Amino acid sequence: MTSGLALSFPTLGFAPLLPLWALGGIALLATALSVYGALRRAPGLLWRLGAILVLLLWLGGPRLLHPVFRPEPQDALLVVDHSPSMDLRGRASLADAIAARLKAEAARIPGLTLHVVTAQGGKGQGTRLFDAMDQADLPQGRFAGAILVTDGMDHDVPAALPPRFRAADGSTLPLHVLLTGKGEETDRRLTILQAPPFAIVGQTATVRVRIDDLGTSGSHSASLTIREGNAPPRTVTVRTGAPQDIPVPITRPGPMLVGLSVSPLDGEVSELNNRDVVRINGVRDRLKVLLVSGTPNQGERVWRSLLKSDPSVDLVHFTILRPPDKDDGTPLSDLALIPFPIKELFQDRIRQFDLIILDGFRNTGIVPLEYLENIADYVKGGGGLLLTAGPEFAEEGSLENTPLETVLPAHVPQGGVEIARFTAELTALGRRHPVTAGLPGAPQGSTPPGWGPWYRALRSDTHQGEVLMSGPQEMPLLVLNRVQKGRVALILSDQMWLWSRGEGGGGPQAELLRRLAHWLMKEPELEENQLQADIENGTLTVTRRSAGAEMPPAAIVTSPDGTRQPLALTRRGDGLYTGVLRADGSSGLPPGIWPYGIWTVRDGDLTAFAAPQASDPVERQDLRATAERLGPVARASGSAPLWISVATDTPALRQVAAGEAVRGSGWIGLPRRMARAAAELRPTALLPAWAAMAAALALLFIGWRREGRR
């Protein structure tokens, strides 16, 4: 096998016009005449002999036998870019039209098979055209080159021409790059350089961004707009090409979406990468909890163990071992080592606590009324108060007879203690409220809870707020209430510790107390009326939790481009409603190019935000059509990038001899390989008839002239 004719030479052969015996007879006759003429000294003898020899040579049919070469079967690759960026400006349809024309051209070339490979991209690693070529199944030793139809934005361009573009004889095989566009484009890009996943509530997080103007030179000014939840958007002026620090105040716990968008660049290819969303989760910094136990009791250890087991909680715990009016003769030196810091806790530092828990607390004069009023003001100002009430609530000295009465959600009359075995049950509201809904062992439908019994509860005569659990004779057992800016929870029994001991099977004591504490501290996921939104795999899921029994109205969904549409909700359980909506492609763009931004969902006074995760952030980094990336490897193969703005400009495809140019005006080429056809030769006459006759006549004429001079 060779790549040309230079390595094969013709051979000499004969195809006599007469049988060999006839040629031999003529030769003998010529020899005899020559001898006779020599004896007679005939003039012009040698010239006549030469004429006879020329005729004998012609009659012998001498010819050159040339080897025959035929085109070798060859395979070439046509890689068509179908990555998400190709859906901009009609690039994909243009690429398909170019590919169709090239396939038609290849079908007219004998021995050439054009294998078409589609590079989808959009899988988190960007466009990978060279990986697509590596996956192609081609016969060994028949590769003739490749044609890439793309916008030029490839993310696996090698530093040097791949080895497959080196032929066995050391020559370079062409890599033709056909770019869908009129020329180099520009694009403005917003990049999130650094964003904290978590930030402390009440502090300011810093988001570092950079705006780049791709395809341009120099630095420019741009306007960056920041959107933080329901707050009005704010705009700052930034310089392109340099990192910018954006302060973001963290105002509440839970997930927070910060939308960033930069003003467009004149003439840029797309504004899709001019925006992005930062997700920051607001967390509390070391929750400070004050636990005051009125008298030593069985539930005290439960509270302490629960709160101490949480590493994010700073617990301050005091137990009143003996009220001031009790005198049993015990020396003062033996009563306590640390005096109760009443003023420090209930006046100087009360605002520093996130939650105050009063467990079996009784007004025995140890806390002056002005400090109890401070607790009431603390709640009204936004604090959280949790009380567990035992018999002390129905006796003289009850907290109901103090300034705390203004924030208590229930009133227990004197002697309002119920001694009986009972099982706590969820109310209709409790089955819907996130504090108690779905508790382990909670009733499902008409099934009663599988919780252990309690033996004592308080009987209230009035209550306000929300009753989530009931006790004996359906009396309120767990009551929650909002008091101005703060919240209060009251458990009308001191028997919850029985669950932790496994009495009658126990109960979800730890989970219930955890939920109560977080509701009191206004954790968003425990709000009884809440709206949540989430986007995953291109689907927006809206979850609505309602404490009311009525069906909530349809939610209003606003997409990042400002389109508004209603979304009907479907009941999924007690107080739980959901709705789903496709969150991509509504602008005719595929999921990989859908304009990422913040979706807003509103239902009455409730608002939720959601943003999709970029399916292929690499693909969105640069949306230009450009020759910058593929140009070097194309030129290294002997070709060069070619811009095509309309399908009719598709270059013709042809085969060229090895070593010749592989591109020209209006065409691109693939090298032709030739192989010698076995047992097939092409003859060429060494002495044509006309030349033989002319030479013989000339020699006879010379001989005749010599004889005439004698």
XYZ file of C-alpha atoms in Angstrom:
710
model
C 0.000 0.000 0.000
C 1.342 3.440 -0.945
C 0.151 6.982 -0.800
C 1.251 7.856 -4.351
C 2.969 6.621 -7.519
C 6.529 7.548 -6.650
C 7.279 4.242 -4.915
C 6.242 1.963 -7.856
C 8.105 1.803 -11.183
C 6.982 0.420 -14.585
C 8.436 -2.781 -15.994
C 9.309 -3.793 -19.591
C 7.143 -6.303 -21.459
C 6.455 -7.535 -25.011
C 3.290 -8.270 -26.972
C 4.528 -9.613 -30.439
C 2.373 -8.814 -33.466
C 3.544 -12.015 -35.206
C 4.288 -15.488 -33.914
C 7.790 -15.958 -32.641
C 8.679 -18.383 -35.450
C 7.728 -15.740 -38.012
C 9.799 -13.119 -36.242
C 12.697 -15.582 -36.068
C 12.430 -16.316 -39.799
C 12.460 -12.623 -40.623
C 15.496 -12.169 -38.400
C 17.357 -15.054 -40.130
C 16.491 -13.692 -43.551
C 17.720 -10.246 -42.563
C 20.928 -11.765 -41.217
C 21.518 -13.734 -44.448
C 20.957 -10.668 -46.601
C 23.287 -8.682 -44.402
C 26.044 -11.293 -44.829
C 25.513 -11.412 -48.564
C 25.609 -7.608 -48.820
C 28.759 -7.466 -46.737
C 30.476 -9.958 -49.038
C 29.440 -7.894 -52.065
C 30.436 -4.668 -50.329
C 27.017 -3.241 -51.029
C 26.791 0.478 -50.152
C 24.083 1.547 -47.584
C 23.963 -1.943 -46.101
C 24.014 -0.813 -42.452
C 21.179 1.652 -42.966
C 18.968 -0.985 -44.529
C 19.866 -3.369 -41.705
C 18.837 -0.710 -39.184
C 15.479 -0.297 -40.893
C 14.898 -4.061 -40.687
C 15.829 -4.091 -36.971
C 13.401 -1.218 -36.258
C 10.618 -3.146 -37.980
C 11.533 -6.300 -36.042
C 11.469 -4.343 -32.776
C 8.046 -2.910 -33.626
C 6.744 -6.341 -34.564
C 7.973 -7.601 -31.148
C 5.503 -5.217 -29.426
C 7.701 -3.691 -26.684
C 5.727 -1.843 -23.979
C 6.027 -0.410 -20.466
C 3.796 -2.089 -17.848
C 2.638 0.461 -15.245
C 1.084 -0.603 -11.899
C -2.579 0.394 -11.435
C -3.597 2.371 -8.290
C -7.157 2.690 -7.073
C -8.611 4.852 -4.243
C -8.531 3.132 -0.861
C -11.736 3.056 1.282
C -11.536 5.912 3.792
C -13.526 7.107 6.817
C -13.941 10.684 7.992
C -15.771 12.165 10.976
C -18.434 14.859 10.864
C -19.022 16.131 14.419
C -22.146 18.286 14.793
C -22.370 20.394 17.945
C -25.813 20.178 19.601
C -24.785 21.591 22.976
C -27.131 24.093 24.694
C -25.210 27.123 23.419
C -26.043 26.056 19.852
C -29.681 26.980 20.471
C -28.752 30.646 20.458
C -29.280 32.688 17.273
C -30.357 29.654 15.249
C -26.946 28.013 15.407
C -28.349 24.488 15.745
C -30.568 24.687 12.641
C -27.705 26.168 10.646
C -25.365 23.405 11.822
C -27.873 20.738 10.751
C -28.205 22.335 7.304
C -24.420 22.457 6.899
C -24.143 18.812 7.967
C -26.795 17.769 5.425
C -24.877 19.453 2.602
C -21.592 17.856 3.636
C -23.206 14.411 3.773
C -24.545 14.903 0.255
C -21.063 15.934 -0.938
C -19.455 12.913 0.692
C -21.955 10.530 -0.911
C -20.590 11.519 -4.352
C -16.983 10.650 -3.500
C -16.185 6.961 -4.193
C -14.725 5.057 -1.253
C -15.367 7.832 1.305
C -17.608 7.098 4.310
C -18.592 10.121 6.392
C -19.522 9.136 9.954
C -21.805 11.664 11.673
C -21.406 12.153 15.442
C -23.676 14.432 17.490
C -22.139 16.093 20.564
C -24.968 16.891 22.978
C -23.057 18.531 25.819
C -24.943 20.058 28.729
C -24.019 17.366 31.263
C -22.051 19.432 33.718
C -18.800 19.350 31.745
C -19.652 21.693 28.889
C -19.199 20.885 25.211
C -16.705 18.057 24.549
C -16.242 17.618 20.813
C -12.972 15.702 21.062
C -14.502 13.252 23.521
C -17.266 12.693 20.967
C -14.621 11.916 18.327
C -12.916 9.451 20.654
C -16.213 7.606 21.101
C -16.688 7.124 17.351
C -16.233 3.541 16.105
C -13.959 3.760 13.028
C -12.048 1.000 11.220
C -8.338 0.977 11.983
C -6.024 2.679 9.518
C -8.734 4.336 7.419
C -9.154 7.687 9.196
C -8.871 10.588 6.727
C -9.705 13.598 8.915
C -12.568 15.326 10.703
C -14.992 18.197 10.193
C -16.403 20.062 13.213
C -19.616 22.059 12.783
C -19.856 24.170 15.929
C -20.009 27.631 17.430
C -16.408 27.150 18.546
C -17.186 27.018 22.265
C -15.595 23.645 23.044
C -14.371 22.750 26.540
C -12.009 19.850 25.842
C -9.689 21.377 23.242
C -6.287 19.634 23.518
C -3.065 21.608 23.770
C -1.760 19.921 20.611
C -3.234 18.110 17.636
C -4.418 14.651 18.807
C -2.367 11.611 17.689
C -5.215 10.308 15.523
C -4.513 13.194 13.112
C -1.063 11.768 12.333
C -1.089 9.284 9.425
C 1.125 6.186 9.335
C 3.536 7.875 6.903
C 3.912 10.854 9.263
C 1.707 13.255 7.313
C -0.914 15.416 9.044
C -4.604 14.750 8.581
C -6.931 17.767 8.387
C -9.228 19.041 11.140
C -11.706 21.385 9.483
C -13.665 23.732 11.753
C -16.850 25.244 10.331
C -18.182 27.960 12.639
C -21.874 28.875 12.677
C -21.888 32.646 12.592
C -20.765 35.774 10.826
C -17.650 36.312 12.912
C -16.323 36.846 16.429
C -18.995 37.808 18.960
C -19.010 39.563 22.345
C -20.593 38.490 25.604
C -20.867 39.922 29.128
C -20.573 37.324 31.882
C -21.322 37.442 35.610
C -19.219 35.015 37.661
C -19.694 34.211 41.358
C -16.152 33.963 42.704
C -17.016 33.352 46.338
C -20.248 33.037 48.304
C -20.625 31.659 51.836
C -23.071 28.731 52.062
C -23.904 29.744 55.647
C -23.987 33.078 57.426
C -24.921 34.261 60.913
C -28.312 35.917 61.251
C -27.897 39.596 62.056
C -24.516 39.831 60.356
C -23.469 40.757 56.822
C -22.200 38.175 54.371
C -19.846 39.087 51.540
C -20.368 37.799 48.027
C -17.456 38.266 45.614
C -18.309 38.551 41.923
C -16.572 39.481 38.682
C -18.037 40.815 35.456
C -16.105 40.066 32.267
C -16.679 41.497 28.808
C -15.552 38.653 26.563
C -14.386 39.484 23.075
C -13.567 43.102 23.987
C -10.545 44.905 25.329
C -10.204 47.259 28.257
C -12.383 47.793 31.313
C -15.926 49.152 31.298
C -18.484 50.233 33.849
C -21.651 48.222 34.422
C -24.662 48.293 36.723
C -25.125 45.351 39.090
C -28.603 44.839 40.569
C -29.009 42.887 43.822
C -32.382 41.391 44.828
C -32.821 39.996 48.335
C -36.230 38.445 48.935
C -39.023 40.997 49.281
C -36.620 43.883 49.814
C -36.515 46.508 47.025
C -33.697 45.813 44.551
C -30.578 47.896 44.873
C -28.097 48.796 42.131
C -24.366 49.435 42.383
C -21.840 50.478 39.740
C -18.977 48.053 39.112
C -15.962 47.811 36.789
C -15.556 44.864 34.486
C -12.558 42.590 34.753
C -11.998 43.131 38.487
C -13.422 41.306 41.532
C -16.208 43.134 43.382
C -17.353 42.541 46.983
C -21.113 42.767 47.517
C -22.368 43.005 51.146
C -25.541 41.020 51.851
C -27.300 41.455 55.230
C -28.666 38.215 56.699
C -31.965 39.168 58.275
C -33.586 35.827 59.107
C -32.755 32.173 59.594
C -33.266 29.668 56.812
C -32.444 29.639 53.099
C -32.007 32.982 51.433
C -31.787 33.591 47.674
C -29.826 36.589 46.434
C -30.401 37.438 42.783
C -27.592 39.196 40.930
C -27.961 40.658 37.445
C -25.685 42.918 35.450
C -26.659 45.385 32.736
C -26.225 44.085 29.159
C -23.291 44.855 26.883
C -24.175 46.503 23.583
C -24.264 43.861 20.852
C -23.594 40.888 23.138
C -24.701 37.478 21.970
C -26.970 36.768 24.945
C -27.950 38.033 28.388
C -28.405 34.530 29.796
C -25.148 34.602 31.759
C -25.699 38.169 32.935
C -27.540 36.864 35.982
C -27.043 34.316 38.706
C -28.433 33.334 42.087
C -26.539 32.933 45.348
C -27.927 30.621 48.036
C -27.058 31.523 51.623
C -28.481 29.697 54.613
C -29.007 31.969 57.597
C -28.141 30.290 60.894
C -28.320 31.469 64.456
C -25.116 32.008 66.330
C -25.087 29.843 69.470
C -28.676 29.867 70.671
C -28.855 31.216 74.188
C -31.442 29.483 76.367
C -32.347 30.309 79.974
C -33.896 27.390 81.898
C -35.265 28.108 85.367
C -36.685 25.179 87.353
C -38.950 26.321 90.138
C -38.375 23.236 92.265
C -36.424 20.029 91.646
C -38.608 17.682 89.602
C -38.431 14.616 87.393
C -38.608 16.633 84.190
C -35.665 18.849 85.076
C -33.073 16.288 83.949
C -34.991 15.739 80.702
C -34.841 19.429 79.863
C -31.183 19.694 80.728
C -30.170 16.599 78.762
C -32.092 17.756 75.724
C -30.602 21.238 75.651
C -27.052 20.202 76.579
C -27.000 17.602 73.787
C -27.370 20.336 71.163
C -23.889 21.806 70.451
C -25.449 25.010 69.062
C -27.152 25.838 72.387
C -25.626 27.841 75.191
C -27.656 26.817 78.252
C -27.970 28.768 81.452
C -29.818 26.620 84.018
C -30.860 27.489 87.544
C -32.927 25.437 89.977
C -34.555 27.082 92.985
C -33.779 24.607 95.736
C -35.549 26.489 98.532
C -37.811 29.496 98.445
C -36.947 32.441 100.720
C -39.911 31.816 103.049
C -38.819 28.283 103.882
C -36.864 27.922 107.124
C -35.734 24.433 108.073
C -32.730 25.396 110.170
C -30.172 24.576 107.507
C -27.077 26.816 107.828
C -26.810 29.380 105.067
C -23.315 28.102 104.236
C -24.856 24.763 103.274
C -27.712 26.074 101.154
C -25.931 27.296 97.992
C -22.492 28.123 96.733
C -23.725 30.508 93.999
C -26.354 33.169 94.688
C -29.200 33.407 92.177
C -28.251 36.295 89.792
C -31.758 37.702 89.517
C -30.892 41.203 88.317
C -28.333 40.012 85.784
C -30.671 37.424 84.241
C -34.003 39.198 84.304
C -32.937 42.772 83.729
C -29.389 43.287 82.498
C -29.092 40.362 80.049
C -32.628 39.210 79.409
C -32.616 40.491 75.813
C -29.602 38.302 75.012
C -31.586 35.091 75.374
C -33.334 33.514 72.396
C -35.605 31.418 74.602
C -36.668 31.375 78.249
C -38.047 28.152 79.758
C -39.879 28.212 83.088
C -40.262 24.644 84.347
C -42.560 24.225 87.345
C -41.874 27.842 88.278
C -43.821 29.296 91.209
C -43.984 32.889 92.356
C -42.443 32.525 95.813
C -40.977 35.999 96.001
C -37.526 34.996 94.830
C -38.107 36.933 91.582
C -39.542 40.383 92.176
C -42.615 41.321 90.199
C -40.714 43.961 88.232
C -38.452 41.208 86.833
C -41.456 39.080 85.903
C -42.764 42.123 84.089
C -39.431 42.264 82.267
C -40.099 38.691 81.050
C -43.519 39.778 79.782
C -41.948 42.738 77.984
C -39.260 40.425 76.599
C -41.983 38.254 75.024
C -43.916 41.214 73.635
C -40.702 42.541 72.109
C -40.085 39.339 70.143
C -38.780 36.759 72.631
C -39.872 33.168 73.131
C -41.274 31.745 76.394
C -42.008 28.079 77.122
C -43.765 27.028 80.344
C -44.478 23.584 81.751
C -47.207 23.845 84.377
C -47.790 21.517 87.328
C -49.879 21.861 90.504
C -48.084 25.123 91.347
C -50.128 26.763 88.587
C -53.365 26.007 90.458
C -52.119 27.061 93.891
C -51.409 30.274 95.664
C -48.406 32.016 94.136
C -49.295 31.023 90.580
C -47.674 32.995 87.765
C -51.185 33.880 86.691
C -51.233 36.369 89.536
C -48.144 38.203 88.287
C -47.405 40.522 85.340
C -46.784 37.380 83.296
C -50.543 36.919 83.179
C -50.650 39.284 80.188
C -48.749 36.788 77.999
C -50.055 33.446 79.276
C -52.233 31.634 76.701
C -54.478 29.863 79.260
C -55.882 30.438 82.742
C -56.057 27.702 85.391
C -58.393 28.298 88.333
C -57.519 27.445 91.914
C -57.572 23.692 92.393
C -57.755 23.029 88.679
C -55.701 19.828 88.847
C -56.978 16.684 87.136
C -55.575 13.405 88.476
C -56.349 10.616 86.022
C -54.665 8.342 83.561
C -54.993 9.718 80.038
C -53.293 9.665 76.657
C -52.393 12.929 74.978
C -54.088 13.374 71.609
C -53.663 15.771 68.727
C -56.491 18.172 67.978
C -57.691 18.745 64.420
C -55.416 21.790 64.309
C -52.563 19.787 65.831
C -52.715 17.304 62.968
C -52.100 20.208 60.574
C -49.666 22.313 62.596
C -45.971 21.630 61.788
C -45.078 21.575 65.497
C -47.119 18.422 66.060
C -47.984 17.088 62.594
C -46.222 13.848 61.793
C -44.868 13.259 65.302
C -43.787 9.626 65.764
C -46.851 7.691 66.919
C -49.209 10.536 66.016
C -52.668 9.433 64.830
C -53.215 8.785 61.147
C -56.869 9.342 60.301
C -58.972 7.751 63.034
C -56.106 5.708 64.477
C -55.328 6.840 68.049
C -51.730 7.706 68.936
C -49.506 5.003 70.324
C -48.154 7.192 73.099
C -47.646 6.299 76.733
C -50.028 7.639 79.424
C -49.746 10.657 81.674
C -51.414 10.887 85.087
C -51.844 14.574 85.851
C -52.974 17.626 83.917
C -54.348 21.106 84.577
C -57.879 22.133 83.762
C -58.079 25.596 82.220
C -61.227 27.649 82.163
C -60.148 30.018 79.381
C -57.500 29.937 76.705
C -56.397 31.902 73.671
C -54.201 30.961 70.736
C -53.901 27.505 69.176
C -54.619 24.244 71.009
C -52.511 21.489 69.422
C -52.880 18.692 71.995
C -55.688 17.761 74.339
C -55.708 15.837 77.596
C -58.446 14.245 79.720
C -61.988 15.130 78.678
C -60.512 16.945 75.630
C -59.086 19.685 77.859
C -56.320 21.835 76.298
C -52.899 20.288 76.946
C -50.546 22.185 74.610
C -51.396 25.794 73.753
C -49.393 28.131 71.494
C -49.972 31.838 71.159
C -48.463 34.907 69.573
C -48.160 37.957 71.823
C -47.346 41.050 69.808
C -43.879 40.270 68.356
C -43.159 37.278 70.592
C -44.450 33.768 71.164
C -45.519 31.656 74.133
C -46.044 27.905 74.499
C -47.756 26.381 77.547
C -47.798 22.668 78.424
C -50.588 22.115 80.957
C -48.941 19.091 82.576
C -45.660 18.274 84.276
C -45.761 14.626 83.164
C -43.895 14.787 79.834
C -40.839 13.247 81.465
C -42.752 9.947 81.553
C -42.301 9.631 77.786
C -38.520 9.809 78.177
C -38.689 6.985 80.728
C -40.643 4.766 78.337
C -43.820 4.694 80.428
C -46.404 2.678 78.488
C -44.250 2.781 75.377
C -43.074 6.353 75.826
C -43.578 9.118 73.298
C -41.845 11.693 71.093
C -40.817 13.894 73.982
C -37.463 15.022 72.539
C -38.866 15.741 69.062
C -41.843 17.661 70.441
C -39.698 19.824 72.681
C -37.243 20.441 69.831
C -40.069 21.606 67.565
C -41.539 23.787 70.286
C -38.206 25.467 70.922
C -37.665 26.163 67.212
C -41.208 27.461 66.739
C -40.725 29.831 69.645
C -37.502 31.039 68.013
C -39.411 31.622 64.746
C -37.750 29.006 62.572
C -39.439 29.320 59.148
C -39.972 25.576 58.624
C -42.222 25.410 61.697
C -44.571 28.244 60.787
C -48.171 27.027 60.755
C -48.893 29.029 57.613
C -45.982 28.743 55.283
C -45.209 28.665 51.597
C -42.189 26.858 50.191
C -40.891 26.530 46.655
C -38.178 24.362 45.201
C -36.905 23.669 41.686
C -35.323 20.354 40.794
C -34.824 18.750 37.375
C -36.715 21.565 35.703
C -39.824 21.210 37.894
C -41.066 23.856 40.320
C -42.708 22.296 43.381
C -44.795 24.571 45.588
C -45.681 23.378 49.093
C -48.332 25.216 51.069
C -48.947 24.448 54.735
C -52.085 25.909 56.245
C -53.433 25.754 59.767
C -56.907 26.484 58.460
C -59.295 23.829 57.232
C -60.194 25.746 54.064
C -58.596 24.979 50.724
C -56.060 27.740 49.937
C -56.475 29.637 46.662
C -54.243 29.119 43.646
C -50.713 30.438 44.028
C -49.374 33.054 41.622
C -46.023 32.110 40.058
C -43.771 34.748 38.500
C -40.913 33.446 36.358
C -37.551 35.240 36.032
C -38.662 36.904 32.789
C -41.721 38.434 34.518
C -44.360 36.009 33.229
C -47.160 35.446 35.762
C -49.409 32.394 35.895
C -51.701 30.767 38.481
C -50.858 27.378 39.978
C -53.631 25.266 41.476
C -52.752 23.369 44.664
C -53.766 19.821 45.531
C -54.380 18.499 49.051
C -51.677 16.037 50.148
C -52.589 15.616 53.797
C -53.807 17.496 56.856
C -52.978 21.130 56.193
C -50.559 20.230 53.379
C -51.060 21.258 49.745
C -48.708 21.017 46.764
C -48.533 22.065 43.134
C -46.014 21.470 40.365
C -45.078 23.461 37.287
C -42.482 23.048 34.557
C -39.768 25.600 35.237
C -37.810 25.490 31.979
C -38.334 25.963 28.291
C -41.215 28.420 28.541
C -39.221 30.828 26.398
C -38.433 28.202 23.765
C -35.003 27.527 25.229
C -33.749 24.122 26.415
C -33.141 23.434 30.118
C -29.389 24.031 29.782
C -29.923 27.576 28.509
C -33.081 28.581 30.368
C -32.495 31.997 31.976
C -31.582 31.151 35.500
C -33.052 33.546 38.004
C -35.397 33.757 40.949
C -38.938 32.438 40.646
C -41.439 34.134 42.948
C -44.494 32.346 44.352
C -47.184 34.298 46.189
C -50.237 33.083 48.067
C -51.984 35.908 49.853
C -49.494 37.460 52.281
C -47.050 34.573 51.907
C -44.125 34.701 49.495
C -41.595 32.032 48.565
C -38.627 32.100 46.243
C -36.905 29.379 44.246
C -34.113 29.198 41.709
C -32.933 26.317 39.547
C -29.465 24.916 39.863
C -27.483 25.389 36.655
C -27.479 22.010 34.896
C -24.239 22.889 33.106
C -22.592 26.018 34.534
C -19.562 25.429 32.312
C -21.752 25.809 29.229
C -23.016 29.191 30.432
C -19.572 30.641 31.097
C -19.075 31.834 27.537
C -21.879 31.915 24.963
C -19.955 33.441 22.063
C -19.331 31.968 18.642
C -15.560 32.203 18.405
C -12.505 30.763 16.683
C -10.237 31.419 19.651
C -10.385 27.908 21.085
C -10.388 25.654 18.029
C -8.316 27.872 15.752
C -4.843 26.688 16.929
C -5.526 22.955 16.498
C -7.230 23.530 13.133
C -4.216 25.459 11.835
C -1.853 22.815 13.198
C -3.587 20.298 10.910
C -3.097 22.456 7.829
C -6.626 23.861 7.853
C -8.150 26.974 9.429
C -11.530 27.948 10.937
C -14.161 28.949 8.409
C -17.173 31.135 9.276
C -20.520 30.164 7.720
C -23.546 32.404 8.232
C -25.911 30.722 5.721
C -26.111 27.087 4.644
C -25.468 27.957 0.987
C -21.953 29.056 1.963
C -21.086 25.471 2.931
C -17.777 24.626 1.245
C -17.576 21.819 -1.299
C -15.959 18.597 -0.111
C -13.270 17.007 -2.270
C -10.335 14.636 -2.065
C -6.798 15.835 -2.678
C -3.512 14.058 -3.269
C -1.241 13.486 -0.320
C 0.852 16.511 0.477
C -1.431 18.974 -1.327
C -3.362 21.826 0.352
C -6.510 20.680 2.180
C -8.504 23.869 1.788
C -9.087 26.527 -0.772
C -11.610 29.099 -1.929
C -15.031 27.519 -1.482
C -13.802 23.978 -0.728
C -12.258 21.793 1.924
C -10.402 18.593 1.236
C -9.538 15.228 2.667
C -6.325 13.441 1.576
C -6.770 10.617 -0.932
C -4.998 7.340 -0.270
C -4.227 5.053 -3.242
C -3.563 1.312 -3.103
C -1.935 -0.812 -5.895
C -4.421 -3.127 -7.550
C -3.183 -6.707 -7.364
C -2.399 -8.442 -10.756
C -3.493 -5.377 -12.689
C -1.073 -3.441 -14.973
C -1.585 -0.630 -17.466
C 0.484 -1.126 -20.700
C 2.003 1.723 -22.711
C 3.547 1.038 -26.174
C 7.291 1.678 -26.129
C 7.532 2.010 -29.983
C 4.301 3.182 -31.590
C 3.586 2.111 -35.184
C 3.925 5.574 -36.590
C 7.336 6.028 -34.978
C 8.540 2.625 -36.188
C 7.438 3.308 -39.793
C 8.970 6.767 -39.772
C 12.299 5.456 -38.445
C 12.391 2.533 -40.922
C 11.611 4.760 -43.911
C 14.225 7.268 -42.830
C 16.872 4.568 -42.579
C 15.896 3.088 -45.972
C 16.035 6.558 -47.519
C 19.537 7.145 -46.152
C 20.615 3.752 -47.413
C 19.174 4.489 -50.853
C 21.024 7.807 -50.975
C 24.299 6.115 -50.150
C 23.788 3.561 -52.857
C 22.936 6.299 -55.404
C 26.241 8.105 -54.858
C 28.216 5.159 -56.043
